[in-house]
C-alpha positions as a printed Julia matrix, in Angstrom:
233×3 Matrix{Float64}:
 -10.6     4.31  -38.71
 -12.68    3.3   -36.59
 -11.65    1.24  -33.06
 -13.55   -1.85  -33.75
 -11.82   -1.38  -37.41
  -8.29   -1.34  -36.13
  -8.41   -4.34  -33.65
 -10.06   -6.64  -36.83
  -7.21   -5.27  -38.36
  -4.39   -5.98  -35.42
  -6.08   -8.76  -34.47
  -6.61   -7.87  -31.42
  -9.54   -7.56  -28.78
 -12.04   -3.8   -29.21
 -11.44   -3.47  -25.87
  -7.51   -2.45  -25.77
  -7.08   -0.14  -28.7
  -9.93    1.42  -26.22
  -7.37    0.78  -23.28
  -4.15    1.59  -25.86
  -6.41    5.33  -26.13
  -7.25    6.1   -23.03
  -4.76    4.89  -20.59
  -1.41    5.25  -22.8
  -1.29    1.47  -23.05
   1.34    1.06  -24.99
   1.26   -2.74  -27.0
   3.84   -5.51  -27.49
   6.38   -5.08  -30.37
   4.61   -7.53  -32.88
   1.27   -5.47  -32.27
   3.17   -1.75  -32.2
   4.39   -2.94  -35.99
   0.75   -3.95  -36.96
  -0.9    -1.33  -36.02
   1.85    1.45  -37.4
   1.12   -0.08  -40.61
  -2.53   -0.01  -40.22
  -2.13    3.63  -39.5
   0.36    4.4   -41.86
   2.7     6.03  -38.8
   5.45    4.61  -37.14
   5.19    3.72  -33.79
   7.52    6.24  -31.76
   4.3     8.41  -33.49
   1.12    6.4   -32.58
   3.7     6.55  -29.2
   5.76    8.82  -27.77
   6.82    7.7   -24.76
   9.13    4.89  -26.93
  10.99    7.53  -28.28
  12.32    9.35  -24.42
  12.24    5.98  -22.46
  10.75    7.56  -19.8
   9.89    4.6   -17.77
   6.51    4.9   -17.53
   4.38    2.55  -15.97
   3.05    1.58  -20.05
   5.8     1.2   -21.38
   7.06   -1.04  -17.84
   4.01   -3.0   -18.55
   4.64   -2.94  -22.16
   8.53   -4.97  -21.61
   6.79   -7.97  -19.84
   6.29  -10.7   -22.22
   6.02  -13.89  -20.26
   6.49  -15.07  -16.06
   6.64  -18.38  -15.52
   6.58  -19.18  -11.11
  10.13  -20.93  -11.11
  12.83  -21.65  -13.83
  12.3   -24.94  -13.92
   8.63  -23.56  -15.75
  10.06  -22.06  -18.62
   9.67  -23.98  -21.75
  12.46  -25.6   -22.99
  11.74  -24.56  -26.2
  12.41  -20.97  -25.65
  15.52  -21.02  -24.43
  16.04  -22.95  -27.52
  14.17  -19.89  -29.5
  15.76  -17.05  -28.15
  19.49  -18.63  -28.14
  18.91  -19.56  -31.74
  18.35  -16.43  -33.03
  20.27  -14.17  -31.04
  22.71  -13.0   -32.75
  24.99   -9.41  -31.9
  24.78   -9.78  -28.37
  24.37  -12.14  -25.46
  24.97  -11.67  -21.99
  25.01  -14.24  -19.62
  24.77  -13.07  -15.56
  24.81  -16.12  -13.72
  27.11  -18.05  -10.27
  26.71  -21.41  -12.26
  24.43  -21.89  -14.69
  25.78  -25.07  -16.26
  21.67  -25.87  -17.4
  22.35  -23.32  -20.24
  25.14  -23.89  -20.88
  24.6   -27.77  -21.35
  21.31  -28.78  -22.46
  20.84  -26.0   -24.16
  24.11  -25.97  -27.01
  24.84  -22.18  -26.25
  28.59  -22.72  -26.95
  27.22  -23.45  -30.27
  25.54  -20.27  -30.76
  28.82  -18.7   -29.5
  30.96  -19.61  -32.45
  27.69  -19.17  -34.41
  27.41  -15.02  -33.35
  31.8   -15.03  -33.34
  31.47  -15.99  -37.04
  29.24  -12.74  -37.72
  30.56  -10.43  -35.35
  28.66  -11.2   -32.47
  28.98   -9.87  -28.99
  29.32  -12.78  -26.32
  29.82  -11.14  -22.96
  29.98  -14.04  -19.77
  30.31  -13.31  -16.13
  30.17  -17.05  -13.74
  30.4   -16.75   -9.99
  34.86  -16.77   -9.3
  34.81  -20.93   -8.01
  37.48  -18.91   -5.13
  35.01  -16.55   -3.71
  33.78  -17.28   -0.43
  30.64  -15.28   -1.27
  30.02  -18.71   -4.21
  30.52  -20.84   -1.18
  28.24  -19.02    1.18
  25.41  -18.63   -1.54
  26.05  -22.17   -2.02
  25.69  -22.92    1.55
  22.02  -20.41    2.66
  20.89  -22.87   -1.0
  21.43  -26.52   -0.54
  24.21  -26.48   -3.31
  27.06  -26.97   -1.46
  29.1   -28.04   -5.21
  27.95  -24.56   -6.58
  31.5   -23.36   -6.78
  32.37  -26.59   -8.23
  29.39  -25.99  -10.74
  31.1   -22.75  -11.66
  34.84  -23.64  -12.15
  32.42  -27.32  -14.79
  31.22  -24.58  -16.32
  34.28  -22.07  -17.06
  35.84  -25.07  -18.07
  33.15  -26.84  -20.34
  33.02  -22.83  -22.54
  36.7   -22.82  -22.84
  37.29  -24.29  -26.23
  35.35  -21.02  -26.65
  36.83  -18.26  -24.54
  39.26  -17.67  -27.09
  36.81  -15.83  -30.41
  35.96  -13.3   -31.26
  33.66  -11.14  -29.74
  34.0   -13.19  -26.79
  34.35  -11.8   -23.06
  34.2   -14.41  -20.4
  35.31  -13.13  -17.03
  34.55  -14.16  -12.99
  33.19  -12.23  -10.56
  32.2   -12.94   -6.58
  29.5   -10.26   -6.27
  26.33  -11.58   -4.71
  23.79  -12.01   -7.04
  20.45  -10.79   -6.34
  19.45  -12.01  -10.43
  20.52  -14.04  -12.75
  20.57  -12.73  -16.29
  19.86  -13.78  -20.08
  19.78  -11.69  -22.76
  19.6   -12.18  -25.98
  19.68   -9.54  -28.27
  16.68   -7.29  -27.12
  14.8   -10.03  -25.5
  16.06  -10.79  -21.75
  15.17  -13.56  -19.19
  15.46  -12.5   -15.38
  16.27  -14.85  -12.78
  15.33  -13.32   -9.12
  16.45  -14.49   -5.84
  15.42  -14.49   -2.63
  17.17  -15.83    0.62
  17.88  -19.25    1.15
  15.93  -19.7    -1.91
  17.79  -21.61   -5.41
  18.13  -19.96   -9.0
  15.85  -23.45  -10.38
  13.48  -22.32   -7.61
  12.78  -18.92   -8.17
  10.19  -16.62  -10.94
  11.96  -15.85  -14.34
  10.21  -12.45  -15.55
  11.31  -12.53  -19.6
  11.32   -9.23  -20.64
  11.78   -6.94  -24.67
  13.41   -3.49  -24.39
  10.86   -0.5   -25.25
  12.83    2.0   -26.22
  16.28    3.37  -23.79
  14.34    3.22  -19.86
  12.22    0.83  -18.49
  12.78   -2.87  -17.08
  15.19   -3.77  -19.67
  17.79   -1.35  -19.4
  17.35   -1.66  -15.15
  18.96   -5.04  -16.14
  21.18   -3.93  -18.35
  22.71   -1.5   -16.3
  22.59   -3.86  -13.55
  25.14   -6.33  -15.67
  26.74   -3.82  -16.39
  27.47   -3.33  -13.3
  28.62   -6.29  -12.33
  30.9    -6.44  -15.37
  32.78   -3.39  -14.65
  34.33   -5.92  -11.47
  34.65   -8.72  -13.21
  37.77  -10.21  -13.36
  39.19  -13.0   -16.36
  39.37  -15.89  -15.25
  43.17  -17.93  -15.41
  44.53  -18.69  -18.48
  43.63  -21.89  -20.3
  46.95  -23.96  -19.1
């Protein structure tokens, strides 16, 4: 099959196919699946870097699905689509995160996942933490501790469902992380700038390394030091 023929078959520009061959580029997951079907080979045969998970630049570039200049500019359909499709692993690392919990019906999706043996881990800022208070002041959000407490209260009805764990933390929040199975939205923070005014990157898992794995480990580090919230009284 010629490069032009493959490009036409899978619906990409012939120059993209040339880059796969000459620059070791790794296309996005949907394109890889179409190429694998067209050529009759497994994806890891065509792109061995998917198998070894070495975090090469090609793999890292293929992980990035979209980027938005601010969290407020992420279309609501993106949040709704990811939260409604998640089935086995939902993870959230924030200080308050009220917008995703309330506006996009996260408790409903948590109930659905709990009923289907999914796993949910949510990390919220400890409303009594000095770190959370200082962050709120620095970002012009003095009500941040109260917002964190409000989000925890909003989730009170799903806290004890099977497979659902919620913990509170007081670590400096360098990035908010929202994981939906093999998709992840990462909202990095810059000093003095609120999360809603900071960029968001959409990553899709490729292999076992790369940026998806980098942020996956970051979540786990915070989880290990976090503690369960006070019992519901």
